[in-house]
């Protein structure tokens, strides 16, 4: 038997309804705040991710699905969405018409990580990006939207962590202090971090190995090194969040795993997912658009881990399961023919009706009707045909009413089974 690839998964009917509901609530929220959907491809030239995420990051070094296509061009299954959104913004010169753009996109990402609870090789993200504004209002608004979404999804046990990573102006001094500490702690670091110490020292702060975390516990906080511009910006973000009533904690350890971040960075963390504590993450990436050969334009965004969201969501799966409104139990070919016609017409009217197309016994059809959890059953057999009336049964109240079998049957059925009729 052929099985799916390790770290990949099927989202089956019965689960998918919850995904749809979360997606619906997200879209509604984004649209309210003026975000437009953008759909970007699943594959891009490898260079896009290598340049934007950074050569010396876990994603680019070890996690990307990269392969040559038939002509030998290196392509990569996207590990995240921001790079593609920015590529698209630049490629279509969206800045020429209106530099300020708010996008959202929902879809699969691919990273070859060790599969475990909350960590898959194909996983889904809900992304939002705002390009063209550097005002701290935007930072606060994005975090506010994220907090609102979690609230609407009835997710509790989450905390908003924020930090500032400064800008190219404040980084060098910090990097120097960090490098000095790393030199001191050499013995305590994992092999990866030893390597990172020279290639990308900031990454060490993001290592999940407990010994490294401990060694870095007294690392100098980047916050102490912020230039005036960045410090003021961060203070405004906090003030605005307070004004909006969004609780947050300042997390000096928060660095995030991609190189393009500047200034405000944030993560939503939960205690409900074990080691996979991040439900969403994001931040400013003021230098990225220029770095990808676009105009010098500030930007900020976030990515929500859809799979992790589903695991901690407070909404109940059963509330979204869709059942047919009506099951038509029809006996004999003559009745089945009528039933089939009605099922199709009800569908046109937007009402989900089912029948047994194999036309089995009444007992078997009633069982099917039960299993389908249809709200109503319409019974039509030889005696009903002879009397000119089919029987409509409300499966909850067990009340029965006759429905004339004529040109108006569908209309009459609809009048009886419209939601207010239950
Ligand atoms: P983590 O620290 O858990 O590896 P990350 O920092 O690599 O997360 P981001 O690149 O910020 O994650 O992606 C945003 C969100 O996407 C994460 O907060 C998480 O919820 C989700 N996510 C990331 N990687 C995976 C994965 N392999 N499987 C499922 N969800 C993931
Ligand atoms: Mg990761």
XYZ file of C-alpha atoms and ligand atoms in Angstrom:
454
model
C 0.000 0.000 0.000
C 1.335 3.422 -0.914
C 1.385 5.790 2.051
C 1.780 9.537 2.236
C 5.216 11.090 2.752
C 6.468 11.361 6.329
C 5.649 14.751 7.805
C 2.831 15.308 5.316
C -0.814 14.754 6.159
C -4.324 14.491 4.839
C -6.947 16.806 6.236
C -10.034 14.657 6.079
C -13.717 15.501 5.887
C -14.748 15.818 9.510
C -11.569 17.793 10.279
C -11.593 20.068 7.283
C -14.750 21.877 8.404
C -12.850 23.384 11.318
C -10.084 24.535 8.951
C -12.728 26.121 6.734
C -14.323 27.902 9.671
C -10.980 29.273 10.892
C -10.239 30.411 7.364
C -13.625 32.080 7.083
C -13.184 33.955 10.359
C -9.650 35.020 9.343
C -10.699 36.283 5.935
C -13.574 38.232 7.420
C -11.253 39.893 9.921
C -8.590 40.738 7.322
C -11.129 42.202 4.935
C -12.566 44.365 7.707
C -9.127 45.875 8.144
C -8.613 46.462 4.424
C -6.312 43.543 3.629
C -6.550 42.105 0.111
C -5.914 38.488 -0.679
C -2.875 37.650 -2.786
C -2.132 34.157 -4.120
C 1.473 33.383 -4.837
C 3.051 30.264 -6.316
C 4.173 27.298 -4.259
C 7.580 27.210 -5.960
C 10.060 30.000 -6.543
C 13.639 30.317 -7.677
C 15.818 29.121 -4.812
C 17.713 32.395 -4.852
C 14.658 34.290 -3.640
C 14.612 32.423 -0.326
C 18.377 32.163 0.039
C 18.719 35.924 -0.322
C 15.736 36.987 1.770
C 15.627 34.470 4.626
C 19.425 34.402 4.798
C 22.062 31.834 3.788
C 22.986 31.068 7.383
C 19.581 30.257 8.776
C 18.145 26.846 9.668
C 15.522 27.178 6.975
C 17.980 27.781 4.157
C 20.759 25.572 5.460
C 18.767 22.477 6.335
C 15.041 22.709 5.836
C 14.257 23.674 2.253
C 12.961 21.300 -0.387
C 15.242 22.381 -3.203
C 15.793 20.533 -6.444
C 16.812 21.137 -10.015
C 13.937 21.068 -12.484
C 14.347 19.287 -15.774
C 16.467 22.051 -17.208
C 18.668 22.217 -14.144
C 17.279 25.459 -12.686
C 17.232 25.341 -8.892
C 13.742 25.724 -7.523
C 12.400 25.521 -3.980
C 9.067 24.654 -2.435
C 8.300 27.792 -0.460
C 9.220 27.566 3.226
C 7.366 30.803 3.986
C 5.284 33.409 2.184
C 6.782 36.831 2.849
C 9.591 36.530 0.302
C 7.096 35.675 -2.440
C 4.698 38.466 -1.504
C 7.575 40.944 -1.649
C 8.809 39.479 -4.937
C 5.331 39.915 -6.364
C 5.024 43.493 -5.038
C 8.299 44.407 -6.735
C 7.759 42.449 -9.939
C 4.357 44.016 -10.611
C 5.600 47.473 -9.567
C 2.699 47.753 -7.181
C 4.515 50.620 -5.467
C 4.117 52.776 -8.579
C 0.332 52.876 -8.242
C 0.019 52.934 -4.464
C 3.043 52.094 -2.334
C 0.945 51.197 0.695
C -0.443 47.691 0.383
C -2.043 45.286 2.818
C -2.052 41.637 1.808
C -3.110 38.350 3.257
C -2.527 34.867 1.940
C -3.329 31.375 3.174
C -1.620 28.211 2.015
C 0.906 25.417 2.457
C 4.585 25.868 3.301
C 7.293 23.219 3.152
C 10.191 22.643 5.533
C 12.095 19.435 5.990
C 12.105 19.349 9.788
C 11.784 16.443 12.190
C 8.065 15.638 12.212
C 6.329 15.704 15.603
C 3.185 17.105 17.175
C 2.689 20.607 15.799
C 5.593 20.229 13.373
C 5.072 18.949 9.852
C 6.954 19.056 6.593
C 3.979 20.436 4.745
C 2.185 22.831 7.040
C -0.155 25.739 6.502
C 0.157 29.386 7.304
C -2.147 32.354 7.411
C -0.033 35.388 6.480
C -0.602 39.110 6.634
C 1.782 41.755 5.319
C 1.652 45.558 5.305
C 4.080 47.224 2.926
C 4.906 50.914 2.756
C 4.315 52.219 6.294
C 6.895 52.473 9.039
C 4.608 54.044 11.651
C 4.426 52.077 14.916
C 0.622 52.189 14.567
C 0.914 49.465 11.951
C 2.967 47.239 14.231
C 0.399 47.630 16.983
C -2.505 47.124 14.608
C -1.107 43.857 13.264
C -0.638 42.527 16.785
C -4.132 43.738 17.635
C -5.568 41.868 14.636
C -3.699 38.731 15.657
C -4.964 38.965 19.230
C -8.499 39.570 17.960
C -8.333 36.523 15.725
C -7.210 34.287 18.584
C -10.008 35.677 20.686
C -12.607 34.972 17.998
C -11.272 31.436 17.702
C -11.754 31.095 21.463
C -8.091 30.394 22.037
C -6.920 31.134 25.545
C -3.597 30.318 27.188
C -1.687 32.521 24.759
C 0.711 35.383 25.358
C 1.959 38.070 23.001
C 5.746 38.365 23.206
C 7.377 41.398 21.654
C 10.913 42.571 21.177
C 12.833 44.967 18.989
C 15.716 43.797 16.853
C 16.890 47.289 16.005
C 18.137 48.335 12.599
C 21.445 48.183 10.706
C 22.480 51.230 12.721
C 22.198 49.570 16.143
C 23.183 46.013 15.183
C 27.004 46.310 14.946
C 27.501 47.343 18.584
C 25.211 44.565 19.722
C 26.881 42.017 17.494
C 30.215 42.953 19.008
C 28.971 42.424 22.566
C 27.307 39.176 21.579
C 30.405 37.874 19.844
C 32.429 38.542 22.986
C 29.965 36.528 25.065
C 29.915 33.688 22.535
C 33.688 33.495 22.758
C 33.325 33.076 26.542
C 30.632 30.409 26.291
C 32.271 28.384 23.531
C 32.388 25.189 25.623
C 28.659 25.219 26.368
C 27.353 25.634 22.828
C 26.059 22.962 20.468
C 27.907 22.316 17.189
C 25.378 24.355 15.220
C 25.801 27.342 17.493
C 29.568 27.147 17.334
C 29.276 27.495 13.597
C 26.637 30.235 13.914
C 28.943 32.188 16.253
C 30.991 33.186 13.256
C 28.438 33.067 10.429
C 25.361 34.534 12.097
C 25.760 35.156 15.850
C 22.194 36.414 16.323
C 20.931 32.948 15.427
C 22.478 31.515 18.577
C 19.834 33.378 20.570
C 17.170 31.394 18.702
C 18.672 27.935 19.352
C 16.311 25.502 21.038
C 18.999 23.278 22.609
C 18.585 23.713 26.407
C 22.336 24.038 27.053
C 22.580 26.862 24.518
C 19.538 28.579 25.992
C 21.130 28.434 29.393
C 24.437 29.730 28.108
C 22.689 32.635 26.423
C 20.476 33.471 29.413
C 22.744 36.371 30.366
C 23.295 37.565 26.808
C 23.191 41.333 26.518
C 19.631 42.225 25.464
C 19.493 43.843 22.046
C 17.049 46.297 23.571
C 19.920 47.938 25.453
C 21.626 48.700 22.152
C 18.760 50.326 20.263
C 19.480 53.649 18.582
C 17.157 56.546 19.432
C 15.006 55.996 16.355
C 14.426 52.321 17.159
C 13.945 52.931 20.880
C 11.284 55.572 20.205
C 9.592 53.359 17.662
C 9.442 50.466 20.111
C 8.130 52.704 22.883
C 5.332 53.896 20.580
C 4.379 50.337 19.699
C 4.035 49.544 23.402
C 2.068 52.714 24.106
C -0.318 51.970 21.239
C -0.811 48.366 22.365
C -1.582 49.578 25.865
C -4.084 52.030 24.407
C -5.771 49.182 22.535
C -5.834 47.035 25.664
C -3.707 44.269 24.162
C -1.635 42.599 26.891
C 1.946 41.747 25.960
C 5.259 40.827 27.526
C 8.617 42.177 26.462
C 10.760 39.195 25.608
C 14.389 40.176 25.291
C 15.283 36.690 24.081
C 12.968 36.766 21.095
C 14.963 36.876 17.863
C 13.129 34.687 15.311
C 14.684 32.488 12.669
C 14.875 34.668 9.570
C 17.486 37.289 8.810
C 15.284 39.954 7.309
C 13.643 41.100 10.529
C 14.271 44.605 11.928
C 12.729 46.574 14.791
C 9.480 45.135 16.170
C 9.328 41.344 16.294
C 6.613 39.367 17.982
C 5.426 35.879 18.656
C 2.249 34.401 20.040
C 3.200 31.657 22.452
C 1.050 29.042 24.087
C 1.560 26.500 26.821
C -0.879 24.131 25.126
C 1.439 22.664 22.498
C 4.406 21.329 24.430
C 7.706 22.152 22.794
C 6.041 23.784 19.782
C 5.104 26.900 21.699
C 4.858 29.397 18.838
C 1.434 29.726 17.241
C 2.337 32.777 15.213
C 5.305 34.999 14.607
C 6.106 38.129 12.742
C 7.804 41.442 12.664
C 9.185 44.311 10.649
C 11.383 43.754 7.660
C 12.207 47.291 6.624
C 15.255 46.344 4.560
C 13.901 43.387 2.626
C 12.215 45.103 -0.304
C 15.328 47.080 -1.177
C 17.461 43.986 -0.680
C 15.341 42.206 -3.304
C 15.971 45.065 -5.752
C 12.767 46.936 -5.044
C 12.335 50.489 -3.718
C 13.410 51.384 -0.196
C 10.119 50.590 1.504
C 9.361 49.570 5.080
C 7.147 46.563 5.752
C 5.829 44.312 8.493
C 3.945 41.033 8.609
C 3.057 37.908 10.494
C 2.547 34.209 9.875
C 0.157 32.080 11.874
C 0.776 28.338 12.076
C -2.595 27.090 10.863
C -1.974 23.485 11.974
C -1.089 24.605 15.494
C -4.104 26.896 15.536
C -6.368 23.949 14.758
C -4.840 21.977 17.627
C -5.586 24.623 20.237
C -8.726 26.209 18.883
C -11.613 26.494 21.332
C -14.289 26.061 18.656
C -15.925 22.657 18.470
C -15.535 20.525 15.395
C -19.115 19.221 15.596
C -20.544 22.728 15.311
C -19.314 23.013 11.748
C -20.065 19.580 10.394
C -22.441 19.832 7.502
C -25.322 17.394 7.283
C -27.986 17.146 4.580
C -31.212 19.010 5.183
C -33.270 16.239 3.650
C -32.986 12.547 2.850
C -35.476 11.207 0.331
C -36.345 7.554 0.916
C -37.796 6.377 -2.384
C -38.993 2.829 -3.091
C -39.105 1.405 -6.590
C -37.837 2.917 -9.817
C -40.830 5.222 -10.432
C -40.465 6.867 -7.065
C -36.659 6.942 -7.365
C -36.968 8.829 -10.623
C -39.078 11.511 -8.943
C -36.769 11.583 -5.937
C -33.742 12.060 -8.173
C -35.408 14.980 -9.910
C -36.236 16.581 -6.550
C -32.715 16.071 -5.176
C -31.279 17.920 -8.178
C -33.805 20.759 -8.011
C -33.333 21.159 -4.267
C -29.597 21.414 -4.927
C -30.286 24.223 -7.397
C -32.269 25.973 -4.674
C -29.293 25.664 -2.354
C -30.655 22.832 -0.259
C -28.575 19.743 0.326
C -30.705 16.629 -0.194
C -29.569 13.025 -0.472
C -31.169 9.787 -1.602
C -30.168 6.174 -2.080
C -29.324 5.989 -5.764
C -29.100 2.219 -5.521
C -32.737 2.205 -4.325
C -32.378 -0.421 -1.564
C -35.083 -1.496 0.929
C -36.963 1.004 3.081
C -35.215 -0.320 6.184
C -31.811 0.200 4.636
C -32.746 3.688 3.417
C -34.014 4.734 6.837
C -30.690 3.583 8.281
C -28.858 5.682 5.702
C -31.077 8.645 6.562
C -30.163 8.261 10.253
C -26.481 7.952 9.490
C -26.561 11.048 7.281
C -28.118 12.996 10.193
C -30.499 14.669 7.779
C -32.936 16.963 9.547
C -35.904 15.699 7.495
C -36.805 12.552 5.609
C -39.258 12.495 2.725
C -40.767 9.042 2.179
C -42.242 8.053 -1.135
C -43.254 4.465 -1.939
C -46.011 2.779 -3.944
C -48.776 3.607 -1.470
C -47.698 7.260 -1.311
C -47.652 7.400 -5.086
C -51.173 5.894 -5.155
C -52.499 8.307 -2.514
C -50.797 11.285 -4.170
C -49.021 12.333 -0.961
C -45.432 11.740 0.134
C -44.665 11.823 3.868
C -42.289 14.406 5.282
C -40.854 13.494 8.676
C -39.074 15.902 10.976
C -36.363 13.669 12.432
C -36.044 15.697 15.625
C -39.710 16.136 16.567
C -40.895 13.022 14.652
C -43.835 15.122 13.385
C -45.091 14.017 9.961
C -46.855 15.986 7.255
C -48.192 14.976 3.839
C -46.670 16.649 0.769
C -48.677 16.498 -2.450
C -46.828 14.773 -5.289
C -47.287 17.237 -8.117
C -45.509 20.002 -10.011
C -45.148 21.972 -6.754
C -43.623 19.262 -4.596
C -40.175 20.849 -4.429
C -41.654 24.232 -3.561
C -43.782 22.691 -0.811
C -40.890 20.703 0.601
C -38.751 23.839 0.721
C -41.479 25.707 2.597
C -41.474 22.952 5.222
C -37.741 22.368 5.638
C -36.328 25.895 5.568
C -34.280 26.331 8.791
C -37.061 28.241 10.617
C -39.325 25.229 10.093
C -37.436 23.010 12.577
P 9.403 27.214 15.348
O 10.203 28.067 16.269
O 8.288 26.488 16.033
O 10.225 26.365 14.456
P 9.463 29.225 13.361
O 10.037 30.390 14.056
O 10.351 28.384 12.501
O 8.683 28.284 14.403
P 8.007 30.901 11.552
O 8.941 30.782 10.436
O 7.963 32.142 12.323
O 8.197 29.664 12.538
O 6.540 30.547 11.048
C 5.371 31.077 11.682
C 4.533 29.997 12.324
O 4.408 28.863 11.481
C 5.136 29.432 13.586
O 4.853 30.254 14.679
C 4.455 28.091 13.693
O 3.198 28.212 14.325
C 4.263 27.692 12.269
N 5.247 26.678 11.860
C 6.557 26.859 11.571
N 7.127 25.710 11.218
C 6.157 24.753 11.288
C 6.126 23.350 11.019
N 7.181 22.688 10.599
N 4.944 22.700 11.200
C 3.837 23.369 11.620
N 3.815 24.679 11.865
C 4.953 25.376 11.709
Mg 11.372 26.607 12.732
